[in-house]
Short mmCIF file of C-alpha atoms in Angstrom, two decimals:
data_model
loop_
_atom_site.label_atom_id
_atom_site.label_comp_id
_atom_site.label_asym_id
_atom_site.label_seq_id
_atom_site.Cartn_x
_atom_site.Cartn_y
_atom_site.Cartn_z
CA MET Y 28 30.47 130.36 -4.61
CA ARG Y 29 28.27 127.95 -2.69
CA LEU Y 30 27.66 124.42 -3.92
CA LEU Y 31 24.29 123.46 -5.34
CA ILE Y 32 22.22 121.42 -2.90
CA GLU Y 33 18.82 119.80 -3.32
CA ARG Y 34 16.30 120.25 -0.54
CA LYS Y 35 14.12 117.15 -0.43
CA PRO Y 36 10.32 117.75 -0.44
CA VAL Y 37 9.95 115.88 2.85
CA LYS Y 38 9.38 117.31 6.31
CA VAL Y 39 8.83 115.44 9.57
CA TYR Y 40 6.75 117.40 12.08
CA PRO Y 41 6.14 117.02 15.82
CA ASP Y 42 2.90 115.23 16.66
CA PRO Y 43 1.28 116.24 19.99
CA LYS Y 44 -0.88 113.09 19.89
CA ARG Y 45 2.21 110.98 20.59
CA VAL Y 46 1.86 110.43 24.36
CA ILE Y 47 3.31 108.16 27.02
CA ALA Y 48 1.72 107.34 30.38
CA ARG Y 49 4.12 108.37 33.12
CA PHE Y 50 4.15 108.01 36.89
CA PHE Y 51 2.69 111.08 38.66
CA PHE Y 52 3.40 111.73 42.35
CA ASN Y 53 2.81 114.74 44.60
CA GLY Y 54 4.26 113.48 47.87
CA ASP Y 55 3.44 110.85 50.46
CA GLN Y 56 0.72 112.65 52.39
CA ARG Y 57 -1.33 113.56 49.34
CA ALA Y 58 -0.90 110.01 48.07
CA ILE Y 59 -2.13 108.58 51.36
CA ASP Y 60 -5.20 110.85 51.17
CA VAL Y 61 -5.95 109.69 47.63
CA VAL Y 62 -5.68 106.03 48.65
CA LYS Y 63 -8.11 106.61 51.53
CA HIS Y 64 -10.60 108.28 49.17
CA VAL Y 65 -10.44 105.37 46.71
CA MET Y 66 -10.74 102.75 49.43
CA SER Y 67 -13.87 104.49 50.78
CA LEU Y 68 -15.68 103.74 47.51
CA SER Y 69 -17.84 100.66 47.04
CA ASP Y 70 -16.84 97.96 44.59
CA VAL Y 71 -19.59 99.13 42.24
CA GLU Y 72 -18.35 102.72 42.38
CA VAL Y 73 -14.76 101.65 41.73
CA PHE Y 74 -15.78 99.59 38.68
CA GLY Y 75 -17.99 102.42 37.43
CA ILE Y 76 -15.01 104.80 37.40
CA ILE Y 77 -12.24 102.53 36.15
CA SER Y 78 -14.18 100.72 33.40
CA PRO Y 79 -14.70 103.76 31.10
CA LEU Y 80 -11.14 104.91 31.84
CA LEU Y 81 -9.77 101.59 30.59
CA GLN Y 82 -11.95 101.73 27.49
CA GLU Y 83 -10.81 105.28 26.69
CA TYR Y 84 -7.10 104.96 27.38
CA SER Y 85 -6.63 101.49 25.90
CA LYS Y 86 -6.97 103.27 22.54
CA ARG Y 87 -4.00 105.50 23.46
CA HIS Y 88 -1.65 103.03 25.19
CA ARG Y 89 -0.64 99.49 24.28
CA ASN Y 90 -1.26 97.94 27.71
CA ILE Y 91 -2.88 100.48 30.00
CA THR Y 92 -3.75 97.92 32.69
CA LYS Y 93 -0.10 96.92 33.00
CA ILE Y 94 0.91 100.58 33.32
CA LEU Y 95 -1.72 101.37 35.99
CA THR Y 96 -0.81 98.24 37.95
CA ARG Y 97 2.87 99.20 37.87
CA HIS Y 98 2.11 102.74 39.06
CA CYS Y 99 -0.07 101.40 41.87
CA LYS Y 100 2.85 99.27 43.05
CA LYS Y 101 5.08 102.35 43.12
CA VAL Y 102 2.89 103.78 45.95
CA LYS Y 103 2.74 100.52 47.89
CA HIS Y 104 4.30 102.22 50.92
CA CYS Y 105 1.59 104.91 50.89
CA ILE Y 106 -1.14 102.28 50.61
CA GLU Y 107 0.24 100.54 53.68
CA ASP Y 108 0.69 103.86 55.53
CA ALA Y 109 -2.99 104.51 54.81
CA GLY Y 110 -3.80 101.33 56.73
CA PHE Y 111 -4.37 98.85 53.88
CA ASP Y 112 -2.58 95.69 52.79
CA TYR Y 113 -1.33 96.08 49.22
CA GLU Y 114 -1.48 92.33 48.60
CA ASP Y 115 -5.17 92.22 49.56
CA LEU Y 116 -6.29 94.90 47.09
CA GLU Y 117 -8.82 93.84 44.47
CA LYS Y 118 -7.78 94.15 40.83
CA TYR Y 119 -10.01 97.12 40.03
CA HIS Y 120 -8.95 98.95 43.18
CA ARG Y 121 -5.31 98.59 42.10
CA LEU Y 122 -6.11 99.89 38.66
CA LEU Y 123 -8.05 102.88 39.98
CA ILE Y 124 -5.36 103.78 42.50
CA GLY Y 125 -2.79 103.48 39.73
CA SER Y 126 -4.80 105.85 37.52
CA TYR Y 127 -4.53 108.61 40.12
CA PHE Y 128 -0.75 108.31 39.93
CA THR Y 129 -0.56 108.41 36.13
CA HIS Y 130 -0.44 111.29 33.69
CA GLU Y 131 0.03 111.54 29.95
CA TYR Y 132 3.11 113.27 28.59
CA SER Y 133 3.28 114.41 24.96
CA ILE Y 134 6.88 113.74 23.98
CA GLU Y 135 6.72 115.70 20.69
CA SER Y 136 4.42 118.58 21.68
CA ALA Y 137 7.09 121.27 21.23
CA ALA Y 138 9.65 120.13 18.66
CA PHE Y 139 11.08 117.29 16.58
CA PHE Y 140 14.57 117.97 15.29
CA ASN Y 141 18.35 117.26 15.18
CA PRO Y 142 18.18 113.93 13.34
CA SER Y 143 20.88 111.36 12.70
CA ILE Y 144 20.64 108.56 10.14
CA VAL Y 145 22.12 105.05 9.93
CA ASP Y 146 21.48 101.86 7.97
CA ASP Y 147 18.64 99.73 9.26
CA PRO Y 148 20.02 96.34 10.37
CA ASP Y 149 17.27 94.83 8.18
CA GLN Y 150 17.98 95.37 4.48
CA SER Y 151 15.83 92.48 3.25
CA ASP Y 152 13.20 92.56 0.46
CA LEU Y 153 14.62 95.64 -1.27
CA VAL Y 154 15.17 96.18 -4.98
CA GLU Y 155 18.47 97.32 -6.44
CA GLY Y 156 19.30 100.91 -5.52
CA GLU Y 157 17.05 101.01 -2.44
CA ARG Y 158 18.17 101.38 1.15
CA ARG Y 159 16.30 101.14 4.44
CA VAL Y 160 17.44 103.52 7.17
CA ILE Y 161 16.67 104.38 10.77
CA ILE Y 162 16.48 108.05 11.70
CA SER Y 163 16.75 109.19 15.29
CA PHE Y 164 15.30 112.52 16.39
CA ARG Y 165 15.40 114.75 19.43
CA ALA Y 166 11.77 115.09 20.53
CA VAL Y 167 10.88 117.88 22.95
CA GLY Y 168 7.76 118.08 25.10
CA GLU Y 169 6.41 120.07 28.03
CA GLY Y 170 9.13 121.67 30.18
CA HIS Y 171 11.66 121.39 27.33
CA ILE Y 172 12.35 117.76 28.23
CA SER Y 173 14.13 115.97 25.38
CA SER Y 174 14.00 112.29 24.49
CA VAL Y 175 15.24 110.10 21.64
CA VAL Y 176 12.68 108.73 19.18
CA PHE Y 177 12.97 106.89 15.88
CA ARG Y 178 11.46 106.60 12.42
CA ARG Y 179 12.17 104.13 9.66
CA ALA Y 180 12.61 105.47 6.12
CA LEU Y 181 13.28 104.17 2.62
CA ILE Y 182 15.67 105.81 0.16
CA ASP Y 183 14.99 104.74 -3.43
CA ARG Y 184 17.30 104.48 -6.44
CA ASN Y 185 16.67 108.18 -7.24
CA ASN Y 186 17.55 109.17 -3.66
CA ASP Y 187 13.95 110.14 -2.93
CA ILE Y 188 13.08 109.59 0.73
CA THR Y 189 9.88 108.12 2.15
CA VAL Y 190 9.54 108.32 5.93
CA ILE Y 191 7.31 105.51 7.17
CA PRO Y 192 4.39 106.84 9.27
CA ALA Y 193 4.62 106.26 13.01
CA GLY Y 194 2.52 103.65 14.78
CA ASN Y 195 -0.37 104.33 17.13
CA TYR Y 196 1.44 103.67 20.40
CA ILE Y 197 4.62 104.73 22.15
CA ASP Y 198 6.42 102.52 24.65
CA GLU Y 199 9.10 103.26 27.19
CA ALA Y 200 11.69 100.57 27.73
CA GLU Y 201 12.09 98.29 30.69
CA VAL Y 202 15.06 99.46 32.75
CA ILE Y 203 17.54 96.77 33.80
CA LYS Y 204 20.02 97.69 36.53
CA ASN Y 205 22.58 94.93 36.22
CA ALA Y 206 25.70 97.01 35.62
CA VAL Y 207 29.02 96.18 37.25
CA TYR Y 208 30.70 99.43 38.27
CA ASN Y 209 34.37 100.32 38.28
CA LYS Y 210 34.94 102.08 41.63
CA LYS Y 211 37.68 104.40 40.43
CA LEU Y 212 35.75 105.64 37.41
CA PHE Y 213 32.48 105.80 39.35
CA LEU Y 214 33.89 107.97 42.14
CA LYS Y 215 35.69 110.18 39.61
CA LYS Y 216 32.40 110.78 37.79
CA GLY Y 217 30.80 111.52 41.16
CA ALA Y 218 33.39 114.21 41.81
CA ASP Y 219 32.86 115.61 38.32
CA SER Y 220 29.14 115.72 39.15
CA LYS Y 221 29.84 117.94 42.20
CA ILE Y 222 28.89 115.35 44.82
CA GLN Y 223 30.56 116.17 48.16
CA VAL Y 224 34.01 114.60 48.31
CA GLU Y 225 33.69 113.51 51.94
CA VAL Y 226 30.48 111.60 51.11
CA LEU Y 227 32.16 109.94 48.13
CA ASP Y 228 35.14 108.99 50.31
CA GLU Y 229 32.87 107.54 52.99
CA VAL Y 230 31.02 105.40 50.47
CA GLY Y 231 34.18 104.52 48.56
CA VAL Y 232 35.90 102.80 51.49
CA GLN Y 233 32.94 100.39 51.72
CA LEU Y 234 33.07 99.41 48.03
CA GLU Y 235 35.16 96.77 46.29
CA ASP Y 236 37.04 97.66 43.09
CA LYS Y 237 34.06 96.19 41.20
CA PHE Y 238 30.55 96.35 42.63
CA ASP Y 239 26.91 96.02 41.56
CA TYR Y 240 23.81 98.15 42.04
CA ALA Y 241 22.38 96.10 44.91
CA THR Y 242 25.60 96.47 46.93
CA LEU Y 243 25.77 100.20 46.32
CA ARG Y 244 22.10 100.72 47.16
CA LYS Y 245 22.44 98.94 50.52
CA ILE Y 246 25.50 101.01 51.46
CA ILE Y 247 23.79 104.25 50.44
CA LEU Y 248 20.55 103.54 52.31
CA ASP Y 249 22.38 102.43 55.45
CA SER Y 250 24.57 105.55 55.40
CA LYS Y 251 21.65 107.85 54.59
CA ASN Y 252 19.61 106.54 57.53
CA LEU Y 253 22.38 107.69 59.88
CA GLN Y 254 22.04 111.29 58.68
CA GLU Y 255 19.70 113.90 60.16
CA GLU Y 256 20.28 116.80 57.77
CA ASP Y 257 18.20 116.78 54.59
CA MET Y 258 21.03 118.37 52.58
CA LYS Y 259 23.40 115.60 53.67
CA LYS Y 260 20.83 112.96 52.72
CA LEU Y 261 20.58 114.57 49.30
CA GLU Y 262 24.28 113.90 48.68
CA TYR Y 263 23.69 110.18 49.20
CA ASP Y 264 20.68 110.34 46.86
CA LYS Y 265 22.94 111.88 44.22
CA ILE Y 266 25.20 108.84 44.34
CA LEU Y 267 22.23 106.57 43.66
CA TRP Y 268 21.16 108.90 40.85
CA LEU Y 269 24.65 108.62 39.42
CA SER Y 270 24.38 104.83 39.49
CA ASP Y 271 21.21 105.15 37.39
CA THR Y 272 23.31 106.58 34.57
CA TYR Y 273 24.70 103.04 34.06
CA HIS Y 274 21.93 100.70 32.96
CA GLU Y 275 20.40 98.67 30.19
CA ILE Y 276 17.01 99.19 28.63
CA SER Y 277 14.93 96.72 26.64
CA PHE Y 278 11.92 97.27 24.41
CA SER Y 279 9.22 94.69 23.76
CA ARG Y 280 9.71 92.70 20.56
CA ASP Y 281 6.18 93.56 19.42
CA THR Y 282 7.03 97.26 19.06
CA ASP Y 283 7.79 99.02 15.81
CA ILE Y 284 10.89 101.25 15.75
CA SER Y 285 8.58 104.31 15.80
CA ASP Y 286 6.94 102.98 18.99
CA ARG Y 287 10.15 103.24 21.02
CA VAL Y 288 11.15 106.29 23.02
CA ILE Y 289 14.29 106.60 25.13
CA PHE Y 290 13.07 108.94 27.84
CA PRO Y 291 15.19 110.37 30.68
CA ILE Y 292 15.62 107.82 33.44
CA SER Y 293 18.30 109.16 35.80
CA GLU Y 294 18.03 112.38 37.80
CA PHE Y 295 21.22 113.41 36.00
CA GLU Y 296 19.27 113.50 32.73
CA ARG Y 297 15.87 114.56 34.07
CA LYS Y 298 15.81 117.66 31.84
CA GLY Y 299 16.63 115.80 28.70
CA ILE Y 300 18.55 113.46 26.43
CA GLU Y 301 19.91 115.74 23.74
CA ASP Y 302 21.28 115.33 20.21
CA ALA Y 303 22.07 111.63 19.91
CA ARG Y 304 24.69 111.01 17.21
CA PHE Y 305 24.21 107.43 15.98
CA VAL Y 306 26.94 105.67 14.03
CA ARG Y 307 27.16 102.22 12.45
CA PHE Y 308 30.46 100.97 13.87
CA VAL Y 309 32.40 98.18 12.16
CA LYS Y 310 34.45 96.20 14.67
CA GLU Y 311 37.82 94.65 13.85
CA ASP Y 312 36.23 91.22 13.35
CA GLY Y 313 33.74 92.70 10.86
CA SER Y 314 30.72 92.59 13.17
CA ILE Y 315 28.42 95.59 13.41
CA VAL Y 316 27.33 97.53 16.48
CA TYR Y 317 25.51 100.84 16.66
CA TYR Y 318 26.76 103.49 19.06
CA ALA Y 319 25.33 106.88 19.88
CA THR Y 320 26.83 109.65 21.94
CA TYR Y 321 24.38 112.04 23.56
CA THR Y 322 24.20 114.77 26.17
CA ALA Y 323 22.35 114.15 29.44
CA PHE Y 324 21.12 117.37 31.08
CA ASP Y 325 19.82 117.84 34.62
CA GLY Y 326 18.94 121.52 34.27
CA ALA Y 327 22.33 122.80 35.37
CA MET Y 328 25.02 120.34 34.32
CA ILE Y 329 25.60 118.17 31.26
CA MET Y 330 26.96 114.61 31.19
CA PRO Y 331 28.13 112.98 27.93
CA LYS Y 332 26.84 109.42 27.64
CA LEU Y 333 27.03 106.46 25.29
CA LEU Y 334 24.29 104.21 23.89
CA GLN Y 335 25.13 100.80 22.44
CA THR Y 336 22.84 98.44 20.51
CA THR Y 337 22.88 95.84 17.76
CA ASP Y 338 19.14 95.64 17.08
CA PHE Y 339 17.49 98.86 18.42
CA TYR Y 340 15.55 96.76 20.96
CA ASP Y 341 18.20 96.36 23.66
CA PHE Y 342 20.47 99.25 24.62
CA LYS Y 343 23.36 99.51 27.04
CA ILE Y 344 23.88 102.99 28.50
CA SER Y 345 26.91 104.35 30.32
CA PRO Y 346 28.52 107.74 31.01
CA LEU Y 347 31.72 108.80 29.28
CA HIS Y 348 34.78 109.60 31.37
CA GLY Y 349 37.91 111.66 31.00
CA VAL Y 350 39.13 115.16 30.22
CA GLY Y 351 37.88 114.81 26.65
CA ALA Y 352 34.38 113.74 27.69
CA GLN Y 353 33.23 117.24 28.51
CA ASN Y 354 30.68 119.60 27.01
CA LYS Y 355 28.67 118.58 23.92
CA ASN Y 356 29.33 117.39 20.37
CA LEU Y 357 31.07 114.06 20.94
CA ALA Y 358 31.02 112.02 17.72
CA LEU Y 359 32.61 108.59 17.34
CA PHE Y 360 34.43 107.54 14.16
CA PRO Y 361 32.78 104.48 12.50
CA ARG Y 362 35.82 102.23 13.00
CA LYS Y 363 39.11 102.15 14.86
CA ILE Y 364 42.02 104.11 13.41
CA ASN Y 365 45.50 102.63 13.84
CA GLY Y 366 44.12 100.24 16.47
CA LYS Y 367 42.39 102.88 18.60
CA TYR Y 368 38.90 104.29 18.96
CA ALA Y 369 38.70 107.86 17.65
CA MET Y 370 36.31 110.61 18.66
CA MET Y 371 35.61 114.22 17.75
CA SER Y 372 34.52 116.62 20.50
CA ARG Y 373 34.04 120.27 21.35
CA ILE Y 374 35.25 120.40 24.93
CA ASP Y 375 35.56 124.20 25.11
CA GLY Y 376 32.27 124.93 23.34
CA CYS Y 377 34.03 126.70 20.48
CA ASN Y 378 36.51 124.47 18.63
CA ASN Y 379 36.64 120.95 17.19
CA TYR Y 380 38.94 118.46 18.93
CA LEU Y 381 40.24 114.98 18.10
CA MET Y 382 41.09 112.26 20.59
CA TYR Y 383 41.99 108.57 20.67
CA SER Y 384 41.38 105.88 23.27
CA ASP Y 385 41.89 102.19 23.97
CA LYS Y 386 38.64 102.19 25.95
CA LEU Y 387 35.34 103.23 24.47
CA THR Y 388 34.17 105.03 27.62
CA VAL Y 389 37.40 106.80 28.67
CA TRP Y 390 38.60 109.82 26.69
CA ASP Y 391 41.64 111.91 27.54
CA ASN Y 392 44.25 114.03 25.75
CA PRO Y 393 42.02 115.92 23.30
CA VAL Y 394 43.96 117.78 20.60
CA LYS Y 395 42.55 120.88 18.92
CA LEU Y 396 41.57 120.06 15.35
CA GLN Y 397 39.70 123.10 14.00
CA THR Y 398 39.02 126.65 15.09
CA PRO Y 399 36.53 129.12 13.59
CA LYS Y 400 37.99 130.44 10.36
CA TYR Y 401 35.28 132.06 8.25
CA PRO Y 402 32.73 134.76 9.23
CA TRP Y 403 29.76 132.34 9.25
CA GLU Y 404 31.49 130.27 11.98
CA PHE Y 405 33.28 132.93 14.06
CA ILE Y 406 31.30 132.13 17.24
CA GLN Y 407 31.88 128.37 17.16
CA ILE Y 408 32.50 125.35 15.00
CA GLY Y 409 31.43 121.80 15.81
CA ASN Y 410 30.63 118.51 14.17
CA CYS Y 411 27.18 117.49 12.94
CA GLY Y 412 27.61 113.78 13.48
CA SER Y 413 30.19 111.07 13.08
CA PRO Y 414 32.79 111.32 10.30
CA ILE Y 415 31.93 109.47 7.09
CA GLU Y 416 34.62 107.42 5.37
CA THR Y 417 35.21 108.15 1.67
CA GLU Y 418 38.07 107.31 -0.69
CA ALA Y 419 39.20 110.93 -0.45
CA GLY Y 420 39.23 111.06 3.36
CA TRP Y 421 37.02 111.46 6.40
CA LEU Y 422 34.08 113.68 5.48
CA VAL Y 423 32.77 115.67 8.44
CA ILE Y 424 29.63 117.77 8.27
CA THR Y 425 30.13 120.73 10.57
CA HIS Y 426 27.98 123.45 12.02
CA GLY Y 427 29.10 127.04 12.29
CA VAL Y 428 27.54 129.85 14.30
CA GLY Y 429 27.82 133.38 12.94
CA PRO Y 430 26.09 136.79 13.14
CA MET Y 431 22.65 136.86 14.81
CA ARG Y 432 23.45 133.38 16.18
CA ARG Y 433 22.63 131.84 12.82
CA TYR Y 434 23.57 128.17 12.55
CA CYS Y 435 24.72 126.95 9.12
CA LEU Y 436 26.03 123.58 7.94
CA GLY Y 437 29.48 123.22 6.41
CA ALA Y 438 31.85 120.40 5.49
CA SER Y 439 35.48 119.44 6.06
CA LEU Y 440 37.74 116.66 4.83
CA PHE Y 441 40.46 114.91 6.87
CA ASP Y 442 43.18 112.39 6.09
CA LEU Y 443 42.06 108.76 6.43
CA ASP Y 444 45.19 107.53 8.25
CA ASP Y 445 45.77 110.70 10.27
CA PRO Y 446 42.53 112.64 10.85
CA SER Y 447 44.49 115.43 12.54
CA ILE Y 448 45.39 116.54 8.99
CA GLU Y 449 42.71 118.76 7.49
CA ILE Y 450 42.67 118.37 3.71
CA GLY Y 451 40.09 121.06 3.12
CA ARG Y 452 37.15 123.03 4.49
CA LEU Y 453 34.33 124.80 2.68
CA ARG Y 454 34.81 128.56 2.61
CA GLU Y 455 31.04 129.09 2.34
CA PRO Y 456 28.27 127.22 4.15
CA LEU Y 457 26.82 124.13 2.52
CA VAL Y 458 23.28 124.75 3.84
CA ILE Y 459 21.94 127.98 5.33
CA PRO Y 460 18.44 128.66 6.73
CA ASN Y 461 16.17 129.94 3.97
CA ASN Y 462 13.00 131.95 4.53
CA ASP Y 463 10.92 128.80 4.98
CA GLU Y 464 13.33 127.36 7.56
CA ARG Y 465 14.26 130.27 9.78
CA GLU Y 466 11.08 130.42 11.90
CA GLY Y 467 10.59 127.93 14.72
CA TYR Y 468 11.28 126.99 18.33
CA VAL Y 469 14.77 128.54 18.00
CA PRO Y 470 14.93 130.79 14.89
CA ASN Y 471 17.75 130.74 12.31
CA VAL Y 472 19.16 127.36 13.31
CA LEU Y 473 19.98 124.43 11.03
CA TYR Y 474 21.52 121.42 12.77
CA SER Y 475 22.20 117.77 12.04
CA CYS Y 476 23.48 114.83 14.08
CA GLY Y 477 24.52 112.50 11.27
CA SER Y 478 24.42 112.04 7.49
CA ILE Y 479 24.70 109.16 5.04
CA ILE Y 480 25.97 108.51 1.49
CA HIS Y 481 23.67 106.75 -0.97
CA ASN Y 482 23.96 106.33 -4.75
CA GLY Y 483 26.65 108.98 -5.04
CA GLU Y 484 24.83 111.57 -3.00
CA LEU Y 485 25.45 112.85 0.50
CA ILE Y 486 22.07 112.97 2.23
CA ILE Y 487 21.88 115.28 5.25
CA PRO Y 488 18.86 115.10 7.57
CA TYR Y 489 18.64 118.35 9.50
CA GLY Y 490 16.53 120.19 12.03
CA LEU Y 491 14.80 123.41 10.98
CA SER Y 492 14.96 126.09 13.67
CA ASP Y 493 14.66 123.41 16.36
CA TYR Y 494 11.06 122.67 15.35
CA CYS Y 495 10.78 120.04 12.61
CA SER Y 496 13.17 118.13 10.33
CA SER Y 497 13.90 117.79 6.62
CA PHE Y 498 16.59 116.52 4.24
CA ALA Y 499 19.13 117.99 1.83
CA GLY Y 500 21.33 116.28 -0.76
CA VAL Y 501 24.54 117.18 -2.56
CA ALA Y 502 26.52 115.27 -5.18
CA LEU Y 503 29.37 113.55 -3.35
CA ASP Y 504 31.97 113.86 -6.11
CA VAL Y 505 31.32 117.60 -6.48
CA LEU Y 506 31.56 118.13 -2.72
CA LEU Y 507 34.79 116.16 -2.38
CA GLU Y 508 36.38 117.96 -5.32
CA ARG Y 509 35.56 121.32 -3.74
CA LEU Y 510 36.97 120.16 -0.37
CA LYS Y 511 40.21 119.03 -2.02
CA ASN Y 512 40.44 122.37 -3.80
CA PRO Y 513 38.51 124.87 -1.64
CA ASP Y 514 40.08 127.90 -3.31
CA GLY Y 515 39.28 126.77 -6.83
CA LEU Y 516 36.03 128.72 -7.21
#
């Protein structure tokens, strides 16, 4: 017999009006032609075109002039190849040129799903029983490109949820490439990414054990210039793309949490940043840091990566290494266990695994933890976010895939001191797609990337058929009792 759950009367839908202004480029020759066309216009004509554009798009973007100026600078080499000095361009000419290399991208035009939920670092000005949370979502736009976006929400003393409406603007972060790379790990990740071994070896002999982006970039460009074959040059480009997977990003302090989008930056994630699992991690000294594991996808290959932040303004991003950092579904435990970091994974695409590490970014020796057991999970079982610590054990919300590729949510309980010990698992799903939830971008799929406990209730945000998101709740004591005695129907 399935447990009674409460579906909250709240749904969060994709909003196609949520757009970012991205760089648009169709190749050097076409860019040169565009620059020549613009530069043939009189000053009056240039102002007559750019002035109404600025008035129109300033209502859609926080600082459209800054964006257009930045995009103009990106084609500086084409401006100079067209016979003009970039530094001598008038302000309105720069803005107009930049506008021809800008397009709007609707980050939520297709779907808004797979949420995770954590405490907001700011819990001020609340009354007893209230809690402020941050919810991350996977937003999908044109071309099935996924990004990470956020909403703030308030859970009241009755566990009713109010999702705060999004702001009027969306901002991408400033990318900061100041990482110091470990040569051994970097080259190993390059090999895992199918970059030619001989190219990696050639670059590797020129690198110190620790190196920075500027050093790598100079070596790559010098080596690439010696090559005549385009396919060989591409291998050097791939190494630079790999370096882009290590970076920091920073959002302006005048942005609301709903204004911030983490959009693919590296070529190795150009097709999407998928299913971020955020967790509030308590360090051994009691300080708090938020981590999120996610899957970077380039259209053919996936790369597990890690986000790190303390304030949701500044994020450090790095790839995950090791035999255990494969496939999807990596979920970090919210604290160390017996002095080691602990992670759940699904390295073979079918079963749940457990692994430990002394280093947050290196994961080896995964041990199989769970295999499909019941008919609703015969195809695969995986986690739906980081384990949640309770007095009874580690509570893990799982997903199971059964007949007709239907995704349902389940739950399991593991020993606090030794999570390799499964205390219990629900025989029946906790949440299954009902008739109002089964239609969408991908039918018959319920999925979550992280839950939270509040006022004695487990609150599960979940995606509905990969289209929009909602929430379900279940009494924690009832759920734990069933997990400790799964056969006691």
